[in-house]
Short mmCIF file of C-alpha atoms in Angstrom, two decimals:
data_model
loop_
_atom_site.label_atom_id
_atom_site.label_comp_id
_atom_site.label_asym_id
_atom_site.label_seq_id
_atom_site.Cartn_x
_atom_site.Cartn_y
_atom_site.Cartn_z
CA MET A 19 86.26 71.60 101.05
CA ASP A 20 87.49 69.30 103.62
CA ALA A 21 84.40 67.06 103.39
CA ARG A 22 84.68 66.96 99.61
CA ASN A 23 88.33 66.26 99.70
CA THR A 24 88.99 68.61 96.83
CA ILE A 25 92.29 70.01 98.13
CA ARG A 26 95.00 67.45 98.64
CA GLY A 27 98.20 69.52 98.70
CA ASN A 28 99.56 72.79 99.97
CA VAL A 29 97.31 75.76 99.25
CA LEU A 30 97.46 79.53 99.38
CA LEU A 31 94.81 81.07 101.73
CA LEU A 32 93.96 84.67 100.98
CA GLY A 33 91.24 86.89 102.32
CA VAL A 34 88.84 88.13 99.67
CA ASP A 35 90.00 91.70 100.88
CA SER A 36 93.68 90.98 100.40
CA VAL A 37 95.65 93.22 97.94
CA THR A 38 99.13 92.27 97.08
CA ASN A 39 101.71 92.10 94.34
CA ALA A 40 104.01 89.68 96.15
CA ASN A 41 105.54 86.62 94.67
CA LEU A 42 103.02 84.09 96.00
CA ALA A 43 104.74 81.18 94.22
CA ALA A 44 107.80 81.89 96.26
CA LEU A 45 105.89 81.70 99.46
CA LEU A 46 104.37 78.45 98.47
CA GLU A 47 107.77 76.89 97.68
CA GLU A 48 109.18 78.20 100.97
CA HIS A 49 106.34 76.39 102.91
CA LYS A 50 107.04 73.14 100.77
CA ARG A 51 110.75 73.26 101.93
CA LEU A 52 109.59 73.92 105.50
CA THR A 53 107.28 70.82 105.64
CA LYS A 54 110.14 68.63 104.63
CA PHE A 55 111.98 69.39 107.90
CA ASP A 56 108.79 69.63 110.08
CA ARG A 57 105.91 67.46 109.06
CA GLY A 58 103.82 69.15 111.76
CA ALA A 59 103.99 72.54 109.98
CA VAL A 60 100.34 73.30 109.21
CA MET A 61 100.52 76.92 108.18
CA THR A 62 102.92 79.75 107.31
CA VAL A 63 101.34 83.12 108.01
CA VAL A 64 102.62 86.11 106.02
CA TYR A 65 103.18 89.57 107.63
CA LYS A 66 104.51 92.91 106.42
CA ASP A 67 106.15 95.70 108.27
CA GLY A 68 103.48 98.18 109.31
CA LEU A 69 103.06 101.88 108.91
CA ARG A 70 104.80 104.08 111.42
CA ARG A 71 102.33 106.28 113.62
CA MET A 72 99.26 104.76 111.86
CA ARG A 73 96.78 102.09 112.62
CA THR A 74 94.68 100.51 109.94
CA GLY A 75 92.95 97.93 112.19
CA ASN A 76 95.07 95.10 110.83
CA GLU A 77 98.17 95.34 113.01
CA VAL A 78 99.39 92.42 115.17
CA MET A 79 101.97 91.68 117.77
CA ILE A 80 103.71 88.37 117.55
CA VAL A 81 106.39 86.45 119.40
CA MET A 82 108.42 83.94 117.34
CA GLU A 83 111.45 81.73 117.69
CA SER A 84 114.00 83.78 115.78
CA THR A 85 116.05 80.93 114.24
CA THR A 86 113.23 78.69 112.98
CA ARG A 87 110.59 81.60 112.76
CA ARG A 88 108.09 79.31 114.64
CA LEU A 89 105.12 81.42 115.85
CA LEU A 90 104.88 81.37 119.71
CA TYR A 91 102.35 84.07 120.43
CA HIS A 92 99.85 86.15 118.44
CA GLN A 93 97.72 89.09 119.50
CA ARG A 94 95.80 91.51 117.37
CA LEU A 95 96.16 95.24 118.07
CA ALA A 96 93.19 97.51 118.71
CA HIS A 97 92.26 99.98 115.96
CA GLN A 98 91.44 102.92 118.20
CA ASP A 99 93.63 102.49 121.26
CA LYS A 100 97.40 102.47 121.52
CA GLU A 101 98.35 99.78 123.96
CA ARG A 102 100.92 100.59 126.63
CA LYS A 103 101.76 97.09 127.70
CA PHE A 104 101.26 93.42 126.56
CA ASP A 105 100.94 90.24 128.60
CA VAL A 106 103.07 87.39 127.13
CA PRO A 107 103.26 84.06 128.92
CA LEU A 108 106.46 83.61 130.80
CA ASP A 109 106.75 79.91 129.63
CA ILE A 110 107.50 81.24 126.04
CA PHE A 111 110.77 82.86 127.29
CA LEU A 112 111.66 80.00 129.60
CA ALA A 113 111.19 77.28 126.90
CA ASN A 114 112.86 78.95 124.00
CA ARG A 115 116.42 80.25 123.85
CA ASN A 116 115.97 82.84 120.99
CA VAL A 117 112.74 84.78 121.08
CA ALA A 118 111.89 87.79 118.91
CA VAL A 119 108.95 90.11 119.77
CA CYS A 120 107.58 92.00 116.76
CA HIS A 121 105.17 94.81 117.21
CA GLY A 122 103.04 96.60 114.70
CA LEU A 123 103.22 94.08 111.81
CA LEU A 124 100.52 94.36 109.16
CA ASP A 125 98.36 91.24 108.67
CA PRO A 126 97.32 91.18 104.97
CA GLN A 127 95.38 87.78 105.47
CA ILE A 128 97.75 85.78 103.40
CA ALA A 129 98.92 82.28 104.54
CA VAL A 130 100.04 79.03 103.15
CA CYS A 131 98.34 75.93 104.47
CA SER A 132 99.29 72.27 104.62
CA PRO A 133 96.74 69.62 103.79
CA ALA A 134 96.42 68.93 107.51
CA ALA A 135 95.08 72.52 108.10
CA LEU A 136 91.58 71.74 106.69
CA PRO A 137 90.71 68.74 108.90
CA LEU A 138 92.09 70.77 111.90
CA PHE A 139 89.72 73.60 111.16
CA ALA A 140 86.90 71.32 110.51
CA ASP A 141 87.31 69.15 113.58
CA ASN A 142 87.48 72.08 116.00
CA PHE A 143 84.06 73.63 116.14
CA ASP A 144 85.25 76.72 118.11
CA PHE A 145 87.44 77.87 115.21
CA LEU A 146 85.41 80.48 113.62
CA SER A 147 88.14 82.60 112.04
CA ARG A 148 91.80 82.36 111.17
CA ASP A 149 92.74 84.07 114.33
CA ASP A 150 90.82 81.40 116.24
CA PHE A 151 92.83 78.79 114.27
CA LEU A 152 96.12 80.41 115.18
CA ARG A 153 95.21 80.76 118.88
CA GLY A 154 93.88 77.25 119.05
CA VAL A 155 96.99 75.68 117.49
CA LEU A 156 99.35 77.70 119.64
CA ILE A 157 97.59 76.66 122.83
CA ASN A 158 97.35 72.97 121.88
CA GLU A 159 100.68 72.52 119.90
CA ASP A 160 101.69 69.35 121.70
CA ILE A 161 98.18 67.80 121.60
CA LEU A 162 97.53 68.60 117.93
CA ASN A 163 101.17 68.01 116.96
CA SER A 164 100.85 71.02 114.72
CA ARG A 165 103.06 74.21 114.39
CA ILE A 166 102.74 77.52 112.68
CA TYR A 167 105.57 79.53 111.04
CA VAL A 168 106.09 83.14 109.98
CA ALA A 169 107.18 84.62 106.77
CA LYS A 170 107.77 88.39 106.26
CA LEU A 171 107.34 90.04 102.85
CA GLY A 172 110.21 92.12 101.42
CA ARG A 173 110.22 95.78 101.42
CA GLU A 174 109.63 95.86 97.65
CA GLU A 175 106.59 93.69 97.95
CA TYR A 176 103.29 95.37 98.75
CA ALA A 177 100.43 93.71 100.81
CA MET A 178 97.37 95.31 102.53
CA ARG A 179 93.97 94.28 103.65
CA VAL A 180 91.00 96.48 102.57
CA ASN A 181 88.37 96.09 105.27
CA ASN A 182 87.44 99.55 106.37
CA TRP A 183 87.18 102.99 104.76
CA GLN A 184 90.69 104.01 106.04
CA SER A 185 92.47 101.11 104.42
CA TYR A 186 90.31 101.56 101.16
CA HIS A 187 91.55 105.10 100.97
CA LEU A 188 95.20 104.14 101.66
CA VAL A 189 95.27 101.32 99.11
CA SER A 190 93.48 103.39 96.50
CA LEU A 191 96.26 106.06 96.72
CA ASP A 192 98.87 103.45 96.76
CA VAL A 193 97.54 101.95 93.47
CA ILE A 194 97.40 105.49 91.96
CA ASN A 195 101.04 106.07 93.19
CA ARG A 196 102.03 102.76 91.55
CA TRP A 197 103.19 100.91 94.64
CA LEU A 198 101.27 97.88 93.37
CA TYR A 199 102.96 97.77 90.05
CA PRO A 200 102.10 95.98 87.74
CA MET A 201 98.59 96.41 89.13
CA VAL A 202 98.04 100.02 88.06
CA PRO A 203 95.16 101.69 86.21
CA ASP A 204 96.91 102.04 82.88
CA MET A 205 97.41 98.24 82.88
CA VAL A 206 93.59 97.64 82.66
CA ILE A 207 92.70 96.07 79.29
CA GLY A 208 89.14 95.93 78.01
CA GLU A 209 87.76 95.63 74.51
CA PHE A 210 91.26 94.66 73.37
CA ARG A 211 92.69 98.00 74.23
CA GLN A 212 94.02 100.12 76.99
CA GLN A 213 91.23 101.68 79.11
CA TYR A 214 93.15 104.28 80.99
CA LYS A 215 96.02 106.53 79.88
CA HIS A 216 98.72 107.61 82.41
CA PHE A 217 99.60 111.30 82.45
CA ARG A 218 102.06 113.34 84.42
CA ASN A 219 101.51 113.70 88.15
CA ASN A 220 99.81 110.24 88.23
CA ILE A 221 96.61 111.39 86.44
CA TYR A 222 94.86 108.37 84.79
CA ARG A 223 92.12 109.36 82.31
CA HIS A 224 89.77 107.01 80.46
CA ARG A 225 89.88 107.45 76.70
CA ASN A 226 86.29 108.80 76.94
CA VAL A 227 86.32 111.67 79.39
CA ARG A 228 85.00 115.24 78.93
CA LEU A 229 87.03 117.94 80.58
CA SER A 230 86.43 121.68 80.50
CA ARG A 231 89.33 123.91 79.70
CA SER A 232 89.24 125.73 82.93
CA CYS A 233 89.13 122.73 85.34
CA GLU A 234 92.30 122.01 87.32
CA LEU A 235 93.51 118.41 87.86
CA ASP A 236 96.21 118.60 90.60
CA GLY A 237 97.57 115.03 90.56
CA ASP A 238 96.93 111.56 91.92
CA LEU A 239 93.58 111.15 90.05
CA VAL A 240 91.63 108.44 88.26
CA LEU A 241 88.72 109.71 85.92
CA GLY A 242 86.34 106.99 84.74
CA GLU A 243 84.54 106.50 81.42
CA GLU A 244 82.03 109.14 80.37
CA SER A 245 82.83 111.28 83.37
CA GLU A 246 82.41 115.03 82.99
CA ILE A 247 84.30 117.87 84.73
CA SER A 248 82.93 121.29 84.43
CA ASP A 249 84.49 124.76 84.37
CA GLY A 250 86.48 125.86 87.51
CA ALA A 251 86.41 122.50 89.20
CA TYR A 252 89.50 121.45 91.25
CA LEU A 253 90.30 117.79 91.81
CA GLN A 254 93.16 116.29 93.79
CA ARG A 255 93.92 112.74 95.08
CA SER A 256 90.49 111.40 94.15
CA VAL A 257 88.76 108.69 92.08
CA VAL A 258 85.82 109.61 89.82
CA GLY A 259 83.79 106.70 88.65
CA ARG A 260 81.92 106.05 85.38
CA GLY A 261 79.31 108.45 84.25
CA CYS A 262 79.92 110.90 87.18
CA ARG A 263 79.19 114.66 86.56
CA ILE A 264 81.20 117.38 88.55
CA GLY A 265 79.55 120.92 88.55
CA ARG A 266 81.22 124.18 88.12
CA ASN A 267 83.80 125.58 90.69
CA CYS A 268 83.58 122.40 92.78
CA ARG A 269 86.55 121.44 95.09
CA ILE A 270 87.06 117.67 95.46
CA VAL A 271 90.07 116.41 97.58
CA ASN A 272 90.71 112.93 98.84
CA SER A 273 87.40 111.66 97.88
CA PHE A 274 85.86 108.69 96.03
CA LEU A 275 82.83 108.89 93.72
CA MET A 276 81.20 105.62 92.61
CA ASP A 277 79.46 105.28 89.19
CA GLY A 278 76.76 107.79 88.31
CA ALA A 279 77.45 110.26 91.22
CA ILE A 280 76.48 113.83 90.54
CA VAL A 281 77.97 116.82 92.40
CA GLY A 282 76.34 120.26 91.97
CA ASP A 283 78.08 123.66 91.46
CA ASP A 284 80.17 125.31 94.16
CA THR A 285 80.23 122.11 96.33
CA GLU A 286 83.16 121.08 98.49
CA LEU A 287 83.93 117.38 99.19
CA SER A 288 86.95 116.46 101.42
CA HIS A 289 87.84 112.89 102.55
CA CYS A 290 84.42 111.54 101.50
CA VAL A 291 82.99 108.44 99.78
CA LEU A 292 79.95 108.95 97.47
CA GLY A 293 78.09 105.75 96.74
CA GLN A 294 76.41 104.86 93.34
CA ASP A 295 73.96 107.36 91.91
CA VAL A 296 74.39 109.81 94.82
CA LYS A 297 73.19 113.43 94.07
CA VAL A 298 74.70 116.32 96.00
CA GLY A 299 73.19 119.72 95.38
CA ASN A 300 74.60 123.15 94.71
CA GLY A 301 76.81 125.01 97.35
CA CYS A 302 76.97 122.02 99.70
CA ILE A 303 79.77 121.26 102.07
CA ILE A 304 80.34 117.53 102.96
CA SER A 305 82.49 117.23 106.14
CA PRO A 306 85.55 114.94 106.11
CA GLY A 307 84.79 111.26 107.02
CA THR A 308 81.26 111.30 105.60
CA VAL A 309 80.07 108.27 103.60
CA LEU A 310 76.94 108.77 101.39
CA GLY A 311 75.16 105.48 100.67
CA GLU A 312 73.76 104.40 97.41
CA GLY A 313 71.03 106.76 96.03
CA VAL A 314 71.40 109.45 98.73
CA GLN A 315 70.23 112.95 97.61
CA ILE A 316 71.40 115.99 99.36
CA PRO A 317 69.58 119.26 98.79
CA ASP A 318 71.11 122.65 97.80
CA GLN A 319 73.16 124.74 100.28
CA MET A 320 73.41 122.06 102.95
CA VAL A 321 76.36 121.49 105.35
CA VAL A 322 76.52 117.81 106.12
CA PRO A 323 78.49 116.95 109.36
CA ARG A 324 80.61 113.81 109.58
CA SER A 325 78.27 110.86 109.51
CA LEU A 326 77.11 107.65 107.87
CA LEU A 327 74.15 108.46 105.58
CA LEU A 328 71.80 105.83 104.23
CA GLN A 329 69.40 106.23 101.33
CA ALA A 330 65.91 105.22 102.47
CA ASN A 331 62.33 106.28 102.01
CA GLU A 332 61.58 105.55 105.70
CA PRO A 333 63.83 105.85 108.76
CA PRO A 334 65.91 102.67 109.26
CA VAL A 335 64.95 100.34 112.15
CA ASP A 336 66.51 101.61 115.49
CA GLU A 337 68.97 98.75 115.85
CA TRP A 338 72.04 100.86 116.60
CA SER A 339 70.71 102.21 119.92
CA THR A 340 70.69 105.71 118.52
CA PRO A 341 67.80 107.29 116.64
CA ALA A 342 68.03 107.96 112.92
CA GLN A 343 67.97 111.52 111.90
CA LYS A 344 66.31 112.71 108.71
CA ILE A 345 68.46 114.81 106.45
CA SER A 346 66.21 114.91 103.42
CA ASP A 347 63.52 112.89 101.71
CA ARG A 348 66.18 110.56 100.40
CA ALA A 349 68.84 110.58 103.22
CA TYR A 350 68.76 109.46 106.83
CA THR A 351 71.84 109.58 109.09
CA ILE A 352 73.02 107.40 111.91
CA PRO A 353 74.95 109.68 114.27
CA ALA A 354 78.14 108.24 116.00
CA SER A 355 77.77 108.48 119.66
CA GLN A 356 80.62 108.52 122.22
CA LYS A 357 79.84 104.95 123.13
CA ASP A 358 80.48 103.85 119.52
CA VAL A 359 83.90 105.61 119.35
CA SER A 360 85.39 103.99 122.46
CA TYR A 361 84.52 100.34 122.71
CA SER A 362 84.15 98.82 126.20
CA ASP A 363 85.44 95.34 127.02
CA GLU A 364 82.00 93.84 126.64
CA GLU A 365 81.56 95.37 123.16
CA ASN A 366 84.95 94.05 121.97
CA ASP A 367 85.41 90.54 120.71
CA GLY A 368 88.93 90.25 122.26
CA LEU A 369 90.69 90.58 118.91
CA GLY A 370 91.01 94.50 118.81
CA GLN A 371 87.86 94.71 116.60
CA PRO A 372 84.39 96.10 117.49
CA ALA A 373 81.64 93.40 118.07
CA LEU A 374 79.48 92.62 115.15
CA THR A 375 76.44 94.27 116.87
CA GLN A 376 78.08 97.66 116.88
CA PRO A 377 77.73 100.20 113.98
CA ILE A 378 80.69 101.01 111.86
CA VAL A 379 82.39 104.25 112.97
CA ILE A 380 83.45 106.41 110.11
CA ALA A 381 86.67 108.33 111.12
CA PRO A 382 88.07 111.10 108.95
CA LEU A 383 90.22 109.59 106.31
CA PRO A 384 93.87 110.74 106.79
CA LEU A 385 95.75 112.94 104.39
CA ARG A 386 98.61 110.60 103.66
CA TYR A 387 100.51 112.25 100.87
CA SER A 388 101.78 115.64 102.07
CA ALA A 389 102.18 118.56 99.60
CA SER A 390 105.47 118.76 97.89
CA LEU A 391 106.70 122.01 99.43
CA TYR A 392 110.34 122.64 100.61
CA GLU A 393 110.81 125.13 103.39
CA THR A 394 114.18 126.11 104.72
CA SER A 395 114.78 125.90 108.47
CA ASP A 396 116.36 128.77 110.54
CA GLU A 397 119.59 126.89 110.71
CA GLU A 398 119.77 126.50 106.90
CA SER A 399 119.06 130.18 106.38
CA ASP A 400 121.55 131.49 108.84
CA GLY A 401 124.64 129.43 107.87
CA SER A 402 126.31 128.75 104.58
CA SER A 403 127.77 125.44 105.53
CA VAL A 404 125.86 122.16 105.15
CA SER A 405 124.71 120.89 108.62
CA PRO A 406 124.21 117.16 109.04
CA ALA A 407 120.71 115.82 108.59
CA PRO A 408 118.96 114.12 111.46
CA ASN A 409 119.58 110.40 111.90
CA ASP A 410 116.40 109.22 110.08
CA GLU A 411 117.18 111.39 107.15
CA ASN A 412 120.79 110.18 106.96
CA ILE A 413 119.53 106.60 107.03
CA PHE A 414 116.95 107.34 104.33
CA LEU A 415 119.45 108.89 102.02
CA SER A 416 121.90 106.04 102.44
CA GLU A 417 119.14 103.53 101.60
CA VAL A 418 118.07 105.50 98.54
CA ILE A 419 121.73 105.63 97.32
CA GLU A 420 122.05 101.91 98.01
CA THR A 421 118.77 101.13 96.08
CA LEU A 422 119.84 103.27 92.99
CA GLU A 423 123.44 101.85 92.99
CA HIS A 424 122.08 98.28 93.03
CA GLY A 425 119.61 99.14 90.29
CA LEU A 426 122.25 100.72 88.19
CA SER A 427 124.67 97.73 88.46
CA ASN A 428 121.83 95.23 87.79
CA ARG A 429 119.77 97.27 85.37
CA THR A 430 116.69 96.69 87.54
CA ASP A 431 113.22 97.83 86.32
CA GLN A 432 112.83 101.39 87.56
CA GLU A 433 109.31 100.67 88.83
CA TYR A 434 110.84 98.38 91.48
CA LEU A 435 113.34 101.05 92.41
CA MET A 436 110.50 103.49 93.08
CA LEU A 437 108.74 100.80 95.13
CA GLU A 438 111.92 100.32 97.27
CA ILE A 439 112.30 104.13 97.67
CA ASN A 440 108.58 104.59 98.73
CA SER A 441 108.93 101.69 101.12
CA SER A 442 111.86 103.55 102.78
CA ARG A 443 109.82 106.68 102.87
CA TYR A 444 107.21 105.03 104.97
CA ALA A 445 109.81 103.29 107.11
CA TYR A 446 111.35 106.62 108.16
CA ASN A 447 108.21 108.73 107.89
CA MET A 448 109.67 111.05 105.28
CA ALA A 449 107.42 113.76 103.81
CA LEU A 450 107.08 113.92 100.01
CA HIS A 451 109.20 117.02 99.70
CA GLU A 452 111.97 115.31 101.54
CA VAL A 453 111.83 112.32 99.29
CA ASN A 454 112.12 114.62 96.19
CA TYR A 455 115.15 116.34 97.78
CA TYR A 456 117.01 113.20 98.74
CA VAL A 457 116.40 111.26 95.50
CA VAL A 458 118.14 114.07 93.58
CA LYS A 459 120.84 114.25 96.20
CA ALA A 460 121.37 110.55 95.93
CA ILE A 461 121.70 110.70 92.12
CA LEU A 462 124.21 113.49 92.47
CA GLN A 463 126.32 111.57 95.04
CA ILE A 464 126.41 108.55 92.68
CA MET A 465 127.35 110.93 89.84
CA LEU A 466 130.36 112.20 91.82
CA GLN A 467 131.65 108.70 92.28
CA GLN A 468 131.68 107.94 88.50
CA ASP A 469 135.03 107.92 86.63
CA GLY A 470 135.73 111.10 84.67
CA VAL A 471 133.03 113.16 86.33
CA GLY A 472 135.51 116.09 86.73
CA LYS A 473 136.26 116.36 82.97
CA ASN A 474 132.79 115.67 81.76
CA THR A 475 130.23 116.40 84.54
CA VAL A 476 127.21 117.04 82.20
CA GLY A 477 127.91 113.96 80.18
CA THR A 478 128.14 111.88 83.40
CA LEU A 479 124.75 113.24 84.58
CA ARG A 480 123.27 112.65 81.11
CA GLN A 481 124.49 109.05 81.15
CA LEU A 482 122.94 108.40 84.65
CA LEU A 483 119.58 110.04 83.75
CA THR A 484 119.40 107.78 80.68
CA TYR A 485 118.73 105.04 83.20
CA PHE A 486 117.41 106.97 86.16
CA GLY A 487 115.21 109.21 83.95
CA LYS A 488 111.90 107.54 84.90
CA VAL A 489 112.66 107.68 88.55
CA PHE A 490 113.78 111.32 88.28
CA ARG A 491 110.57 112.37 86.43
CA HIS A 492 108.35 110.43 88.84
CA TYR A 493 109.52 112.45 91.85
CA ILE A 494 110.42 115.87 90.04
CA ARG A 495 107.14 116.41 88.34
CA ASP A 496 105.60 119.75 89.59
CA TRP A 497 106.67 123.27 90.52
CA ASP A 498 107.52 122.49 94.22
CA ALA A 499 109.36 119.33 93.30
CA MET A 500 111.43 121.14 90.88
CA LEU A 501 112.40 123.63 93.64
CA ASN A 502 113.33 120.63 95.84
CA CYS A 503 115.53 119.32 93.00
CA LEU A 504 117.39 122.76 92.64
CA LYS A 505 117.72 122.93 96.47
CA ALA A 506 119.53 119.59 96.39
CA PHE A 507 121.83 120.92 93.61
CA GLU A 508 122.48 124.07 95.82
CA ASP A 509 123.36 122.01 98.97
CA MET A 510 125.56 119.63 97.14
CA CYS A 511 127.51 122.59 95.49
CA LEU A 512 128.44 123.64 99.01
CA ALA A 513 130.14 120.22 99.70
CA SER A 514 131.50 119.61 96.12
CA GLU A 515 133.76 122.05 94.15
CA THR A 516 133.20 119.92 90.97
CA LEU A 517 129.49 120.57 91.17
CA ARG A 518 129.88 124.35 92.12
CA THR A 519 132.12 124.88 89.08
CA ARG A 520 129.85 123.10 86.67
CA ILE A 521 126.46 124.19 88.11
CA VAL A 522 125.56 126.48 85.22
CA PRO A 523 125.87 123.76 82.45
CA LEU A 524 124.20 121.23 84.74
CA VAL A 525 121.08 123.43 85.31
CA HIS A 526 121.05 124.29 81.57
CA TYR A 527 121.05 120.69 80.72
CA LEU A 528 118.01 120.02 83.04
CA TYR A 529 116.24 123.08 81.28
CA GLU A 530 116.93 121.76 77.88
CA GLU A 531 115.69 118.25 78.71
CA ASP A 532 112.33 119.82 80.05
CA MET A 533 113.14 118.44 83.60
CA ILE A 534 113.13 121.94 85.07
CA ASP A 535 110.96 124.88 83.98
CA GLU A 536 112.33 128.32 83.39
CA GLU A 537 110.01 130.08 85.92
CA VAL A 538 111.17 127.56 88.63
CA ILE A 539 114.90 128.48 87.88
CA ASN A 540 114.10 132.21 88.24
CA GLU A 541 112.26 131.74 91.55
CA TRP A 542 115.14 129.63 92.92
CA TYR A 543 117.64 132.20 91.72
CA ASP A 544 115.79 135.11 93.48
CA SER A 545 115.77 133.05 96.70
CA LEU A 546 119.52 132.45 96.76
CA GLU A 547 121.42 134.21 99.58
CA ASP A 548 124.96 133.31 98.64
CA ARG A 549 126.01 136.21 96.49
CA ALA A 550 129.05 134.36 95.01
CA PHE A 551 126.95 131.45 94.11
CA LYS A 552 124.23 133.65 92.74
CA SER A 553 126.77 135.47 90.52
CA LEU A 554 127.69 132.10 88.89
CA LEU A 555 124.11 131.71 87.70
CA SER A 556 123.34 135.30 86.66
CA LYS A 557 124.43 134.90 83.00
CA LEU A 558 122.20 131.72 82.71
CA VAL A 559 119.22 133.43 84.23
CA GLN A 560 119.89 136.50 81.94
CA TRP A 561 119.98 134.30 78.83
CA LEU A 562 116.71 132.58 79.95
CA GLN A 563 115.05 135.94 80.28
CA GLU A 564 116.25 137.13 76.92
CA SER A 565 115.31 133.92 75.16
CA GLY A 566 111.91 134.16 76.74
CA GLU A 567 111.44 137.68 75.37
CA GLU A 568 112.49 136.46 71.92
CA ASP A 569 109.95 133.67 71.99
CA GLU A 570 107.23 136.20 72.90
#
């Protein structure tokens, strides 16, 4: 491109594996303003706050000048190992007054380049990657008269790089959970009509799907065109491609099936990837972390250990230093040896990544989204007073309240409110049942701040849910989440007399609006230990039981 002189202005540079819904036009404008003050600014690299306690292989540690955001040092973190120390040149701290060290940032491979970046890259033959470019410019800033700056994406903006099975898994679940809105399955348009329909619990179904009556779809699912799910099958947090067939009584969790995959009866898949036209027989168990390549065929009643399987008529050439093992006539495996798992210094390219001559190690894909189940602690069960939440939970609650209040005052799109709440969830490592609980608690605290709430409590909640309804139904969407909701009401009643005296009409309103099921109310009522509080709800529960008998 530099030789052809086709690019003459500032340009956005994205990796082919970058996934983002960020406002890239804003990044471009910010870089243009920066070049007006510093004509030597050749690149603005974009980072995002990383995930706590999780490595995706795309994390970096940087040092920057905090006032100007000029990049001073850059080091990619290792995927497998957790570094205990870093070596940063002392000159960086001596030559700059304000220095910020940022650890664990995600690098989504997004940058804005000035026109001078192309000849710089072309003239330096040892620049083979963007990391080489960054390192080379930082070392020779004075000689090249070039500088690199840093931009961080906001909490509501999503960015990730899909370059291994773990990040593929995480991003797929984030798409299903609508973090990348508006890039969600139900926005896919083909043949001048919507291809996928969005159902409750984030289930996306193509308009042409065959489902048996006894199959169970447990949420966070995408079912492709002409896919077929048989009797007794259980699916959760998975993607089923076009033309796939799932046999009877199968259990598929956190797995991805490409087009044309066939799974036999009574087979279990967990944290697996099945390539195109893969066939798995009856009664098989595929261990977590297994990747079945295109055309692999697994015979009946086989337990497949964690491995990378290749479809081949003959064993693959021994280029991985480990012999290939024959699983069946249409499947050969490359076992992961201990040498492959922990890379030595000679096998590492210095950037925290395995050398290109090493095989890809498939690790078990992590279960990121925990089940929505609220369990009271011993302290909650023993005492009737509300104990203060741990610090992270207090901060998370305050951020949710701030997000909802800001959205209410500005009438922000609720999809963006959910993105901000989910971003806070990752920042403070909150489980899903905690998010459900604190979202309801935040709405109740906002309700208690409204004028006239004491005279018309139900009306105030109705008015709030007119706006927050989409947020409420997004989090309170199944049995366990409804219990989390009622638990939030219960705990708030201990701190607010207004809520305690109006708890019956409030719960009745949620029931009438189909936000809480009758069976959930009965289970919550049976678990209550406060007799006085339980007596307040007794007439409502009795009315629900009588109305249920009349309906029958």
